[in-house]
Amino acid sequence: MSYSYSQISSPTSGPTWTAEQNKLFENALAIYDKEEPDRWLKIAKVVGGATEEEIKRQYEILQEDINRIESGKIPLPKYRKDQGSSKGNNISNDEHRPNNLKI
């Protein structure tokens, strides 16, 4: 079973986003880096139906989840070798993380 960061977040963190919203959010983070003027507004427009504050909170949740995963509190999922787009590539999880994700 694989987990998205909104699934492993604290239940008090608010409503869970859909897989589509998470994907839009992740893609927008890759486009609009930390130095982008009005970053949160632009990401909110890409996600749609979310305020700047909700986008900021989702980013904080993502940071918390990354910290928990990297500290070993949440194990990485076990992927089958024939699963996903990296089939036969032997690409590590670090290589899948966007380079501009600043935590």
PDB file of N, CA, C and O in Angstrom, residues 28-40 43 59 63 99-103:
ATOM      1  N   ALA A  28       2.386  22.119  -9.078  1.00  0.00           N
ATOM      2  CA  ALA A  28       2.522  23.568  -8.918  1.00  0.00           C
ATOM      3  C   ALA A  28       3.740  23.908  -8.061  1.00  0.00           C
ATOM      4  O   ALA A  28       4.432  24.898  -8.329  1.00  0.00           O
ATOM      5  N   LEU A  29       4.023  23.091  -7.041  1.00  0.00           N
ATOM      6  CA  LEU A  29       5.229  23.328  -6.232  1.00  0.00           C
ATOM      7  C   LEU A  29       6.487  23.227  -7.082  1.00  0.00           C
ATOM      8  O   LEU A  29       7.453  23.957  -6.873  1.00  0.00           O
ATOM      9  N   ALA A  30       6.470  22.315  -8.041  1.00  0.00           N
ATOM     10  CA  ALA A  30       7.627  22.145  -8.922  1.00  0.00           C
ATOM     11  C   ALA A  30       7.781  23.338  -9.865  1.00  0.00           C
ATOM     12  O   ALA A  30       8.893  23.689 -10.255  1.00  0.00           O
ATOM     13  N   ILE A  31       6.675  23.970 -10.196  1.00  0.00           N
ATOM     14  CA  ILE A  31       6.704  25.116 -11.118  1.00  0.00           C
ATOM     15  C   ILE A  31       7.040  26.409 -10.387  1.00  0.00           C
ATOM     16  O   ILE A  31       7.874  27.194 -10.829  1.00  0.00           O
ATOM     17  N   TYR A  32       6.371  26.633  -9.254  1.00  0.00           N
ATOM     18  CA  TYR A  32       6.526  27.892  -8.515  1.00  0.00           C
ATOM     19  C   TYR A  32       7.413  27.664  -7.298  1.00  0.00           C
ATOM     20  O   TYR A  32       6.964  27.180  -6.276  1.00  0.00           O
ATOM     21  N   ASP A  33       8.685  28.018  -7.406  1.00  0.00           N
ATOM     22  CA  ASP A  33       9.624  27.778  -6.308  1.00  0.00           C
ATOM     23  C   ASP A  33       9.496  28.842  -5.225  1.00  0.00           C
ATOM     24  O   ASP A  33       8.688  29.758  -5.306  1.00  0.00           O
ATOM     25  N   LYS A  34      10.316  28.685  -4.203  1.00  0.00           N
ATOM     26  CA  LYS A  34      10.276  29.537  -3.016  1.00  0.00           C
ATOM     27  C   LYS A  34      10.445  31.022  -3.334  1.00  0.00           C
ATOM     28  O   LYS A  34       9.938  31.876  -2.611  1.00  0.00           O
ATOM     29  N   GLU A  35      11.138  31.339  -4.404  1.00  0.00           N
ATOM     30  CA  GLU A  35      11.434  32.727  -4.761  1.00  0.00           C
ATOM     31  C   GLU A  35      10.340  33.373  -5.604  1.00  0.00           C
ATOM     32  O   GLU A  35      10.403  34.565  -5.896  1.00  0.00           O
ATOM     33  N   GLU A  36       9.344  32.614  -5.992  1.00  0.00           N
ATOM     34  CA  GLU A  36       8.278  33.111  -6.875  1.00  0.00           C
ATOM     35  C   GLU A  36       7.393  34.133  -6.155  1.00  0.00           C
ATOM     36  O   GLU A  36       6.848  33.843  -5.088  1.00  0.00           O
ATOM     37  N   PRO A  37       7.216  35.326  -6.729  1.00  0.00           N
ATOM     38  CA  PRO A  37       6.279  36.282  -6.131  1.00  0.00           C
ATOM     39  C   PRO A  37       4.858  35.712  -6.162  1.00  0.00           C
ATOM     40  O   PRO A  37       4.467  35.068  -7.136  1.00  0.00           O
ATOM     41  N   ASP A  38       4.096  35.925  -5.117  1.00  0.00           N
ATOM     42  CA  ASP A  38       2.719  35.434  -5.018  1.00  0.00           C
ATOM     43  C   ASP A  38       2.624  33.922  -5.228  1.00  0.00           C
ATOM     44  O   ASP A  38       1.666  33.423  -5.817  1.00  0.00           O
ATOM     45  N   ARG A  39       3.623  33.207  -4.727  1.00  0.00           N
ATOM     46  CA  ARG A  39       3.696  31.756  -4.913  1.00  0.00           C
ATOM     47  C   ARG A  39       2.412  31.054  -4.477  1.00  0.00           C
ATOM     48  O   ARG A  39       1.861  30.244  -5.219  1.00  0.00           O
ATOM     49  N   TRP A  40       1.938  31.337  -3.259  1.00  0.00           N
ATOM     50  CA  TRP A  40       0.798  30.609  -2.718  1.00  0.00           C
ATOM     51  C   TRP A  40      -0.476  30.924  -3.492  1.00  0.00           C
ATOM     52  O   TRP A  40      -1.307  30.035  -3.716  1.00  0.00           O
ATOM     53  N   ILE A  43      -0.269  28.932  -6.769  1.00  0.00           N
ATOM     54  CA  ILE A  43      -0.513  27.506  -6.526  1.00  0.00           C
ATOM     55  C   ILE A  43      -1.996  27.278  -6.239  1.00  0.00           C
ATOM     56  O   ILE A  43      -2.582  26.310  -6.732  1.00  0.00           O
ATOM     57  N   TYR A  59       1.226  22.721   2.489  1.00  0.00           N
ATOM     58  CA  TYR A  59       2.683  22.687   2.374  1.00  0.00           C
ATOM     59  C   TYR A  59       3.318  22.343   3.720  1.00  0.00           C
ATOM     60  O   TYR A  59       4.260  21.548   3.784  1.00  0.00           O
ATOM     61  N   GLN A  63       5.694  19.165   4.601  1.00  0.00           N
ATOM     62  CA  GLN A  63       6.986  19.259   5.289  1.00  0.00           C
ATOM     63  C   GLN A  63       7.029  18.348   6.511  1.00  0.00           C
ATOM     64  O   GLN A  63       8.031  17.660   6.739  1.00  0.00           O
ATOM     65  N   ASN A  99      13.610  18.821  -7.165  1.00  0.00           N
ATOM     66  CA  ASN A  99      14.805  19.514  -6.658  1.00  0.00           C
ATOM     67  C   ASN A  99      14.479  20.818  -5.970  1.00  0.00           C
ATOM     68  O   ASN A  99      15.228  21.271  -5.123  1.00  0.00           O
ATOM     69  N   ASN A 100      13.370  21.428  -6.323  1.00  0.00           N
ATOM     70  CA  ASN A 100      13.079  22.733  -5.757  1.00  0.00           C
ATOM     71  C   ASN A 100      12.178  22.670  -4.540  1.00  0.00           C
ATOM     72  O   ASN A 100      11.702  23.676  -4.074  1.00  0.00           O
ATOM     73  N   LEU A 101      11.933  21.486  -3.984  1.00  0.00           N
ATOM     74  CA  LEU A 101      11.121  21.375  -2.781  1.00  0.00           C
ATOM     75  C   LEU A 101      11.981  21.742  -1.593  1.00  0.00           C
ATOM     76  O   LEU A 101      12.845  20.995  -1.170  1.00  0.00           O
ATOM     77  N   LYS A 102      11.781  22.942  -1.092  1.00  0.00           N
ATOM     78  CA  LYS A 102      12.574  23.469   0.016  1.00  0.00           C
ATOM     79  C   LYS A 102      11.875  23.164   1.326  1.00  0.00           C
ATOM     80  O   LYS A 102      10.735  23.541   1.527  1.00  0.00           O
ATOM     81  N   ILE A 103      12.556  22.465   2.210  1.00  0.00           N
ATOM     82  CA  ILE A 103      11.967  22.209   3.535  1.00  0.00           C
ATOM     83  C   ILE A 103      12.886  22.704   4.607  1.00  0.00           C
ATOM     84  O   ILE A 103      14.023  22.949   4.407  1.00  0.00           O
TER      85      ILE A 103
END
